[in-house]
Coordinates of C-alpha atoms and ligand atoms in Angstrom, one line a residue:
M26 CA 12.2 128.4 -18.9
E27 CA 11.0 125.7 -21.2
V28 CA 10.4 122.4 -19.7
R29 CA 11.6 119.8 -22.1
P30 CA 9.2 116.9 -22.4
I31 CA 9.3 113.8 -20.4
T32 CA 9.0 112.2 -23.8
S33 CA 7.5 108.8 -23.3
S34 CA 4.1 107.3 -22.9
L35 CA 3.4 105.2 -20.0
S36 CA 3.0 101.6 -21.1
S37 CA -0.2 99.8 -20.5
S38 CA 0.9 98.4 -17.2
N39 CA 3.2 99.0 -14.3
S40 CA 3.9 95.4 -14.1
S41 CA 6.9 95.2 -16.3
L42 CA 8.9 92.6 -14.4
S43 CA 12.2 94.0 -13.1
P44 CA 14.8 91.4 -14.0
E45 CA 15.7 90.3 -10.5
A46 CA 12.2 90.3 -9.1
G47 CA 11.0 88.3 -12.2
Q48 CA 13.4 85.5 -11.4
E49 CA 12.5 85.1 -7.7
A50 CA 9.7 83.5 -6.0
L51 CA 8.4 83.7 -2.4
H52 CA 8.1 80.2 -0.8
I53 CA 5.7 80.2 2.2
W54 CA 5.1 77.3 4.5
G55 CA 1.6 78.0 6.0
R56 CA -0.2 77.5 9.3
T57 CA 2.4 79.0 11.6
P58 CA 1.0 81.5 14.1
L59 CA 2.7 84.9 14.2
K60 CA 3.9 86.6 17.3
G61 CA 5.5 89.9 18.3
H62 CA 5.7 93.4 17.0
V63 CA 6.1 94.8 13.4
T64 CA 7.3 98.3 12.5
I65 CA 5.3 100.0 9.9
S66 CA 7.0 102.0 7.1
G67 CA 6.2 105.4 5.7
A68 CA 3.2 105.5 3.4
K69 CA 3.9 104.7 -0.3
N70 CA 0.9 106.7 -1.5
S71 CA 2.1 109.7 0.5
A72 CA 5.8 109.4 -0.5
L73 CA 5.1 109.4 -4.2
V74 CA 2.9 112.5 -4.3
L75 CA 5.0 114.4 -1.7
M76 CA 8.1 113.7 -3.9
A77 CA 6.2 115.3 -6.8
G78 CA 5.1 118.1 -4.5
S79 CA 8.7 118.9 -3.7
L80 CA 8.9 120.3 -7.3
L81 CA 6.9 123.2 -6.0
C82 CA 9.8 124.3 -3.7
P83 CA 12.6 126.3 -5.2
Q84 CA 14.8 125.5 -2.2
D85 CA 16.1 122.5 -0.3
C86 CA 13.4 120.3 1.3
R87 CA 13.7 117.1 3.3
L88 CA 11.2 114.3 3.4
R89 CA 11.6 111.8 6.3
N90 CA 10.2 108.3 6.8
V91 CA 10.3 107.6 3.1
P92 CA 10.0 103.9 2.5
S93 CA 12.5 102.1 0.3
L94 CA 10.3 100.8 -2.5
A95 CA 10.7 100.1 -6.2
D96 CA 8.1 102.9 -6.9
V97 CA 9.9 105.4 -4.7
N98 CA 13.2 104.6 -6.4
R99 CA 11.6 105.1 -9.8
M100 CA 10.2 108.5 -8.7
E101 CA 13.6 109.5 -7.4
Q102 CA 15.1 108.7 -10.8
I103 CA 12.3 110.7 -12.6
L104 CA 12.8 113.8 -10.4
A105 CA 16.6 113.5 -11.0
A106 CA 16.0 113.3 -14.7
L107 CA 14.0 116.5 -14.5
G108 CA 17.0 118.3 -13.0
V109 CA 16.1 117.9 -9.3
R110 CA 19.0 117.2 -7.0
I111 CA 17.9 114.4 -4.8
Q112 CA 19.9 112.5 -2.2
R113 CA 18.7 109.6 0.0
N114 CA 20.1 109.7 3.6
G115 CA 18.7 106.7 5.5
D116 CA 14.9 107.1 5.6
A117 CA 15.1 110.7 4.4
L118 CA 15.2 112.3 1.0
D119 CA 17.0 115.6 0.6
I120 CA 15.5 117.3 -2.4
N121 CA 16.4 120.5 -4.3
A122 CA 14.2 121.5 -7.2
S123 CA 15.7 125.0 -7.6
D124 CA 16.9 124.2 -11.1
L125 CA 14.1 122.5 -13.1
G126 CA 13.6 121.7 -16.7
H127 CA 17.0 120.8 -18.1
S128 CA 16.2 117.3 -19.1
Q129 CA 13.5 114.8 -19.6
A130 CA 12.9 111.6 -17.7
P131 CA 14.0 108.6 -19.7
Y132 CA 11.2 106.6 -21.3
D133 CA 12.0 103.4 -19.4
L134 CA 11.5 105.1 -16.1
V135 CA 8.3 107.0 -16.8
S136 CA 6.7 104.0 -18.5
Q137 CA 6.9 102.0 -15.3
L138 CA 5.3 104.4 -12.9
R139 CA 1.8 105.8 -13.2
A140 CA 2.5 108.2 -10.3
S141 CA 5.0 110.1 -12.5
F142 CA 1.9 111.9 -13.8
F143 CA 1.8 113.7 -10.5
V144 CA 4.6 116.0 -11.7
I145 CA 2.2 117.8 -14.1
G146 CA 0.6 120.0 -11.5
P147 CA 3.8 121.2 -9.9
L148 CA 5.6 121.7 -13.2
L149 CA 2.7 123.9 -14.5
A150 CA 2.6 125.8 -11.2
R151 CA 6.3 126.4 -11.2
L152 CA 7.1 126.9 -14.8
G153 CA 3.8 127.5 -16.7
V154 CA 4.5 124.5 -18.9
A155 CA 4.6 120.7 -18.6
R156 CA 4.7 117.8 -21.0
V157 CA 4.1 114.5 -19.4
P158 CA 3.1 111.1 -20.9
L159 CA -0.5 110.2 -20.7
P160 CA -0.6 107.3 -18.1
G161 CA -1.8 104.1 -19.6
G162 CA -4.1 101.7 -17.8
C163 CA -2.8 99.1 -15.5
A164 CA -3.8 95.7 -14.2
I165 CA -6.7 97.1 -12.1
G166 CA -8.3 99.4 -14.5
A167 CA -8.2 102.1 -17.3
R168 CA -7.0 104.7 -14.8
P169 CA -8.0 107.8 -16.8
V170 CA -6.8 111.3 -15.9
D171 CA -9.7 113.3 -17.3
L172 CA -10.5 114.9 -13.9
H173 CA -6.9 116.0 -13.6
V174 CA -6.9 117.5 -17.1
R175 CA -10.3 119.2 -16.8
G176 CA -9.3 120.8 -13.5
L177 CA -6.1 122.2 -14.9
Q178 CA -8.0 123.6 -17.9
A179 CA -10.4 125.3 -15.4
M180 CA -7.4 126.9 -13.9
G181 CA -6.4 128.4 -17.2
A182 CA -4.1 125.7 -18.6
D183 CA -4.2 124.9 -22.3
V184 CA -4.0 121.1 -22.3
Q185 CA -3.7 119.1 -25.5
I186 CA -3.3 115.3 -25.7
D187 CA -1.3 114.3 -28.7
H188 CA 0.2 110.9 -29.5
G189 CA 0.0 109.8 -25.8
M190 CA 1.6 113.0 -24.5
V191 CA -0.1 115.6 -22.4
H192 CA 1.0 119.0 -23.5
A193 CA 0.0 121.7 -21.0
Y194 CA 0.9 125.3 -20.8
V195 CA -0.4 128.4 -19.1
T196 CA -1.6 131.1 -21.5
G197 CA -1.4 134.8 -20.7
P198 CA 1.5 137.1 -19.8
S199 CA 1.8 136.0 -16.1
R200 CA 2.2 132.3 -17.0
R201 CA 0.5 131.7 -13.7
L202 CA -2.5 129.4 -13.3
K203 CA -5.6 131.1 -12.0
G204 CA -7.7 130.1 -9.0
A205 CA -11.0 128.4 -9.9
R206 CA -13.9 126.6 -8.3
I207 CA -13.7 123.0 -9.4
Y208 CA -16.3 120.2 -8.8
L209 CA -14.8 116.7 -9.1
D210 CA -17.3 114.3 -10.7
Y211 CA -15.6 111.6 -8.5
P212 CA -13.6 112.1 -5.3
S213 CA -10.4 111.1 -7.2
V214 CA -7.3 110.9 -4.9
G215 CA -4.9 111.7 -7.7
A216 CA -7.0 114.5 -9.2
T217 CA -7.5 116.1 -5.8
E218 CA -3.7 116.0 -5.3
T219 CA -2.8 117.3 -8.7
L220 CA -5.1 120.2 -8.5
M221 CA -4.2 121.0 -4.9
M222 CA -0.5 121.2 -5.8
A223 CA -1.3 123.3 -8.9
A224 CA -3.4 125.7 -6.9
T225 CA -0.7 126.4 -4.3
L226 CA 1.0 128.8 -6.6
A227 CA -2.0 130.0 -8.7
D228 CA -3.2 133.6 -8.9
G229 CA -6.2 133.7 -6.6
E230 CA -8.3 131.1 -4.7
T231 CA -9.1 127.6 -5.8
I232 CA -12.0 125.6 -4.3
L233 CA -12.1 121.8 -4.9
E234 CA -15.5 120.4 -4.3
N235 CA -16.3 116.7 -3.9
A236 CA -12.5 116.3 -3.1
A237 CA -10.9 113.1 -1.9
Q238 CA -10.5 112.8 1.9
E239 CA -7.8 110.1 2.1
P240 CA -5.1 110.6 4.7
E241 CA -2.5 110.8 2.0
V242 CA -4.4 113.9 0.6
V243 CA -4.2 115.4 4.1
D244 CA -0.5 114.5 4.3
L245 CA 0.2 116.3 1.0
A246 CA -1.8 119.4 2.2
N247 CA 0.2 119.4 5.5
F248 CA 3.5 119.1 3.5
C249 CA 2.5 122.0 1.2
R250 CA 1.4 124.1 4.2
A251 CA 4.8 123.4 5.9
M252 CA 6.3 125.0 2.7
G253 CA 4.1 128.0 3.1
A254 CA 1.0 127.0 1.1
R255 CA -2.4 128.3 2.3
I256 CA -4.7 125.3 2.3
R257 CA -7.9 124.7 4.3
G258 CA -10.3 121.8 4.5
A259 CA -8.0 118.9 3.5
G260 CA -9.6 115.8 4.9
T261 CA -13.1 117.1 4.1
N262 CA -14.9 117.1 0.7
T263 CA -14.1 120.8 0.1
I264 CA -10.6 122.1 0.0
T265 CA -9.7 125.8 -0.4
I266 CA -6.3 126.8 -1.6
A267 CA -5.2 130.5 -1.7
G268 CA -2.3 130.8 -4.1
V269 CA 0.9 132.3 -2.9
P270 CA 3.9 133.7 -5.0
S271 CA 6.3 130.9 -3.9
L272 CA 7.0 128.2 -1.4
H273 CA 9.9 127.7 0.9
T274 CA 12.0 125.0 2.5
T275 CA 10.7 122.4 5.0
D276 CA 11.6 119.2 6.8
Y277 CA 8.6 116.9 6.8
S278 CA 7.9 113.4 8.0
I279 CA 5.5 111.2 6.1
I280 CA 2.6 109.4 7.8
P281 CA 2.8 105.7 8.4
D282 CA 1.4 103.4 5.7
R283 CA -2.2 102.4 6.7
I284 CA -2.4 99.8 3.9
E285 CA 0.8 98.1 5.0
A286 CA -0.6 98.1 8.6
G287 CA -3.9 96.8 7.4
T288 CA -2.2 94.0 5.5
F289 CA -0.3 92.9 8.7
L290 CA -3.5 93.0 10.7
V291 CA -5.2 90.7 8.2
A292 CA -2.1 88.4 8.3
G293 CA -2.5 88.3 12.1
A294 CA -6.3 87.5 11.8
I295 CA -5.9 84.8 9.2
T296 CA -3.3 83.0 11.3
H297 CA -5.2 83.4 14.6
S298 CA -2.2 85.3 16.0
D299 CA -1.4 87.9 18.6
I300 CA 0.6 90.7 17.1
S301 CA 1.2 94.5 17.5
L302 CA 2.1 97.2 15.0
S303 CA 3.6 100.7 15.3
P304 CA 3.8 103.5 14.3
I305 CA 0.3 103.8 13.0
I306 CA -2.5 106.3 13.2
P307 CA -5.6 104.3 14.3
D308 CA -8.0 106.8 12.8
H309 CA -6.7 106.0 9.4
L310 CA -7.9 102.4 9.8
T311 CA -11.4 102.9 11.2
A312 CA -13.2 100.9 8.5
V313 CA -10.6 98.2 8.4
I314 CA -10.6 97.8 12.2
A315 CA -14.4 97.7 12.2
K316 CA -14.4 94.8 9.7
L317 CA -11.7 92.9 11.5
K318 CA -13.8 93.0 14.7
E319 CA -16.9 91.9 12.8
I320 CA -14.9 88.9 11.5
G321 CA -13.9 88.0 15.1
S322 CA -10.6 89.7 15.9
Q323 CA -9.9 91.7 19.0
V324 CA -8.2 95.0 18.0
I325 CA -6.8 97.1 20.8
V326 CA -5.3 100.6 20.5
E327 CA -2.5 100.2 23.0
A328 CA -1.1 103.7 22.6
P329 CA -1.8 106.7 20.3
N330 CA 0.4 105.1 17.6
R331 CA 0.3 101.4 18.4
I332 CA -2.4 98.7 17.6
R333 CA -2.6 95.1 18.9
L334 CA -4.6 92.4 17.2
I335 CA -5.6 89.1 18.7
G336 CA -7.1 86.9 16.0
G337 CA -10.3 85.0 16.8
Q338 CA -10.2 81.2 16.7
T339 CA -13.0 81.2 14.1
L340 CA -13.6 83.7 11.3
R341 CA -17.1 85.1 10.8
A342 CA -18.4 85.9 7.3
T343 CA -19.2 89.5 6.5
D344 CA -19.9 91.8 3.5
I345 CA -17.6 94.5 2.3
E346 CA -18.0 97.3 -0.2
T347 CA -15.0 99.4 -1.2
L348 CA -15.6 103.2 -1.2
P349 CA -13.7 106.4 -1.2
Y350 CA -12.3 107.4 2.3
P351 CA -13.6 107.2 5.0
G352 CA -15.3 104.1 3.4
F353 CA -13.6 100.7 3.3
P354 CA -10.4 101.2 1.3
T355 CA -10.1 99.4 -2.1
D356 CA -6.4 98.8 -1.4
M357 CA -7.4 96.4 1.4
Q358 CA -10.0 94.5 -0.7
A359 CA -7.8 91.7 -1.9
Q360 CA -6.3 91.0 1.5
F361 CA -9.7 90.8 3.1
M362 CA -10.9 88.4 0.4
S363 CA -8.1 86.0 1.4
L364 CA -9.3 86.3 5.0
L365 CA -12.9 85.7 4.1
T366 CA -12.1 82.5 2.1
L367 CA -11.7 80.8 5.5
A368 CA -14.8 82.4 7.2
E369 CA -17.7 80.3 8.4
G370 CA -20.5 81.2 5.9
D371 CA -20.8 83.3 2.8
S372 CA -19.4 86.8 2.3
V373 CA -19.9 89.3 -0.6
I374 CA -17.2 91.8 -1.5
T375 CA -18.2 94.6 -3.9
E376 CA -15.4 96.6 -5.6
T377 CA -16.8 100.0 -6.5
V378 CA -13.6 102.0 -7.1
F379 CA -11.7 100.1 -9.8
E380 CA -13.3 98.2 -12.6
N381 CA -10.8 95.3 -12.7
R382 CA -9.7 94.7 -9.2
L383 CA -10.9 91.1 -8.7
R384 CA -8.1 89.3 -10.5
H385 CA -6.8 87.6 -7.4
V386 CA -9.9 85.5 -7.3
A387 CA -8.6 83.0 -9.8
E388 CA -5.3 82.5 -7.9
L389 CA -7.1 82.2 -4.6
N390 CA -9.5 79.5 -6.1
R391 CA -6.4 77.6 -7.2
M392 CA -5.5 77.5 -3.5
G393 CA -8.8 75.9 -2.7
A394 CA -11.0 78.9 -2.1
D395 CA -14.6 79.0 -3.3
I396 CA -15.2 82.4 -4.9
R397 CA -17.5 83.3 -7.7
V398 CA -17.4 86.7 -9.5
K399 CA -20.6 88.3 -10.7
G400 CA -19.8 91.7 -12.2
T401 CA -18.2 93.8 -9.5
H402 CA -19.2 91.4 -6.8
A403 CA -17.2 88.4 -5.5
I404 CA -19.3 85.8 -3.6
I405 CA -17.0 84.0 -1.2
R406 CA -18.2 80.7 0.3
G407 CA -16.0 79.9 3.3
V408 CA -13.9 76.7 3.1
P409 CA -12.3 74.9 6.1
M410 CA -8.8 75.0 4.6
L411 CA -6.6 76.6 1.8
S412 CA -4.0 74.5 0.1
G413 CA -0.5 75.8 -0.8
A414 CA 0.0 76.0 -4.5
P415 CA 2.2 77.8 -7.1
V416 CA 0.5 81.1 -7.9
V417 CA 1.2 84.3 -9.8
A418 CA 0.6 87.8 -8.6
T419 CA -1.2 90.1 -11.0
D420 CA -0.9 93.5 -9.2
L421 CA 0.4 95.0 -6.0
R422 CA -2.4 94.3 -3.6
A423 CA -3.2 90.9 -5.2
S424 CA 0.3 89.9 -4.4
A425 CA -0.3 90.9 -0.7
A426 CA -3.5 88.8 -0.7
L427 CA -1.6 85.8 -2.0
V428 CA 1.1 86.2 0.8
V429 CA -1.7 86.4 3.4
A430 CA -3.4 83.3 1.9
G431 CA -0.1 81.4 1.9
L432 CA 0.5 82.2 5.6
A433 CA -2.8 80.3 6.3
A434 CA -2.6 77.6 3.7
E435 CA -1.8 73.9 4.4
G436 CA 1.6 73.1 2.8
K437 CA 3.8 75.3 0.6
T438 CA 2.8 78.2 -1.6
V439 CA 5.1 79.6 -4.2
I440 CA 4.4 83.1 -5.4
Q441 CA 5.8 84.6 -8.6
G442 CA 5.4 88.2 -9.8
L443 CA 7.3 89.7 -6.8
N444 CA 8.0 92.9 -8.8
H445 CA 4.4 93.8 -7.8
L446 CA 5.0 93.2 -4.1
D447 CA 8.3 95.2 -4.2
R448 CA 6.4 98.2 -5.5
G449 CA 4.5 98.7 -2.3
Y450 CA 5.9 96.7 0.6
E451 CA 9.2 97.4 2.3
H452 CA 11.0 94.2 3.3
L453 CA 7.7 92.3 3.7
E454 CA 9.2 88.9 4.0
V455 CA 11.8 90.1 6.6
K456 CA 9.1 91.7 8.7
L457 CA 7.0 88.5 8.5
Q458 CA 10.0 86.3 9.3
K459 CA 10.5 88.5 12.5
L460 CA 6.9 87.6 13.4
G461 CA 7.7 83.9 13.1
A462 CA 6.3 83.2 9.6
R463 CA 8.1 80.5 7.7
L464 CA 8.9 82.0 4.2
Q465 CA 11.8 82.9 2.1
R466 CA 12.6 84.6 -1.2
V467 CA 14.2 82.0 -3.6
P468 CA 15.8 82.5 -6.9
M469 CA 14.1 80.5 -9.7
D470 CA 15.6 78.9 -12.7
A471 CA 13.7 78.9 -16.0
S472 CA 12.4 75.4 -15.5
E473 CA 10.5 76.5 -12.4
V474 CA 8.7 79.4 -14.0
V475 CA 5.1 78.3 -13.5
V476 CA 2.5 80.1 -15.5
S477 CA -0.7 79.6 -13.6
P478 CA -3.8 78.5 -15.6
S479 CA -5.5 81.8 -15.0
T480 CA -2.5 83.7 -16.4
A481 CA -2.0 81.2 -19.2
L482 CA -5.5 81.7 -20.4
E483 CA -5.0 85.5 -20.3
T484 CA -1.9 85.3 -22.5
L485 CA -3.5 83.0 -25.1
Ligands
EPZ507 C1 -4.7 106.4 -5.6 O1 -4.8 106.1 -7.0 C2 -3.8 105.4 -5.0 N1 -2.5 105.5 -5.7 C3 -4.3 104.0 -5.2 O2 -3.4 103.0 -4.6 C4 -5.7 103.9 -4.6 O3 -6.3 102.6 -4.8 C5 -6.6 105.0 -5.1 O4 -6.0 106.3 -5.0 C6 -8.0 105.0 -4.4 O5 -7.8 105.2 -3.1 C7 -1.6 106.5 -5.3 O6 -1.9 107.3 -4.5 C8 -0.3 106.5 -6.0 P1 -8.4 107.7 -8.0 P2 -5.6 107.1 -8.0 O7 -8.0 108.8 -8.9 O8 -5.3 108.5 -7.6 C9 -11.4 107.1 -11.6 C10 -2.2 101.1 -4.4 O9 -2.5 99.8 -4.4 N2 -10.8 108.3 -12.1 O10 -9.0 108.0 -6.7 O11 -5.3 106.7 -9.4 C11 -10.4 105.9 -11.6 O12 -10.5 105.3 -12.9 C12 -2.8 102.0 -5.4 O13 -1.4 101.6 -3.5 C13 -11.3 108.9 -13.3 O14 -12.3 108.4 -13.8 O15 -7.1 106.8 -7.7 C14 -10.9 105.0 -10.5 O16 -12.0 104.2 -11.0 C15 -3.7 101.3 -6.4 N3 -10.8 110.0 -13.8 C16 -11.5 106.0 -9.5 O17 -11.6 107.3 -10.2 C17 -9.7 110.6 -13.2 O18 -9.2 111.6 -13.8 C18 -10.5 106.2 -8.3 O19 -9.3 106.7 -8.8 C19 -9.1 110.0 -12.1 C20 -9.7 108.9 -11.5

């Protein structure tokens, strides 16, 4: 059955402003302590890849604890455009991919979501053919997919890239991928996930070496195993997948979002608050909790799925280097930078995972921070106070960093670029309001659209 192309090429950024989010701003009145409990949503970075993984199943399957996010909504639309029947019921998605390949995802959908590239592995595994736009770069880096492509080629796929489109098909009479031993030059989360999904239905055994160990990789493996896949070693650097002829239905609940949880922990620390979070898996936050304790917070695991943070009265400087899991997560780097702007002393943050993930520095400096960037290092000299200011978010985690900074700043902070925030945080301002934060989402008229100097320079 021929899969018709998802004919589009991802644009250079995921940050196309959705009309409504582009005309709103978040107004935050800082220096209000937080108090109480916050409920953590399902993990965005699990939901997106598990939704793609549902393409492997020719029957009904149900995903629970799926957060309501802009990126998830876009993935739903992309799957529906591929012929998947998908129905949201509360926090669950009922998905049936029994009848694939009748259509192509409209350009405007695929161009806004890098994660749509995840469909290539399952489409190849199910149908022996896939045509998916080559993802462009985004605000944080070039985001190549060479490790995905080389791994699929090692499994017997013929992959050509032509005019921004990845054309992949499986040669040979069986139209099935073949098991292979694949060494990943870098423990790429996406490449590990793409190849693991492709291998579930391959002919023979696949071994992924130097594989990513992130919890979301483990969640995907557990989801595929629940559908009958034979996968061992997920969560270690070597994953073995024995291909099976087909998968079957399952009802699976997604893990809590460790990055949302980490973001709230930082919000508690920077406002010297006493808050608790659940559900959460503390082991997913080992590096984050260790750094929060170094900086002066008390972090107490109150129950197997509940964490309490009591922020210290002062913040101690520390150094952070982002690394593949179980190292310190790059998705928490921006939020910790906001926290360290108010620490006593100098801190150094080194971003080793993405080449352009320090763009929040300029906006934090506009709020009175003292940060200098030298290559992949940010040198942060602690200041006694941040000042509220109009700022513009540049990417998803940068927007979270600005919210966190606004909660601590003296006066009002107005944050634009909320389309970034809405990609990865479910009802963030509502959850913060319930903790006592003083903030609200406000429609803007054209006169209020503030282009911050850092953004203005970029657009010149
Ligand atoms: C996933 O992105 C996450 N996204 C990212 O979260 C996260 O920051 C990242 O993993 C690292 O943990 C989703 O899961 C949807 P990678 P991914 O492949 O898979 C290079 C967020 O804020 N690389 O591990 O794209 C790449 O350029 C987002 O929620 C290649 O060179 O990350 C980067 O420098 C941001 N070739 C490094 O590896 C490849 O073929 C890590 O990328 C693939 C990756």
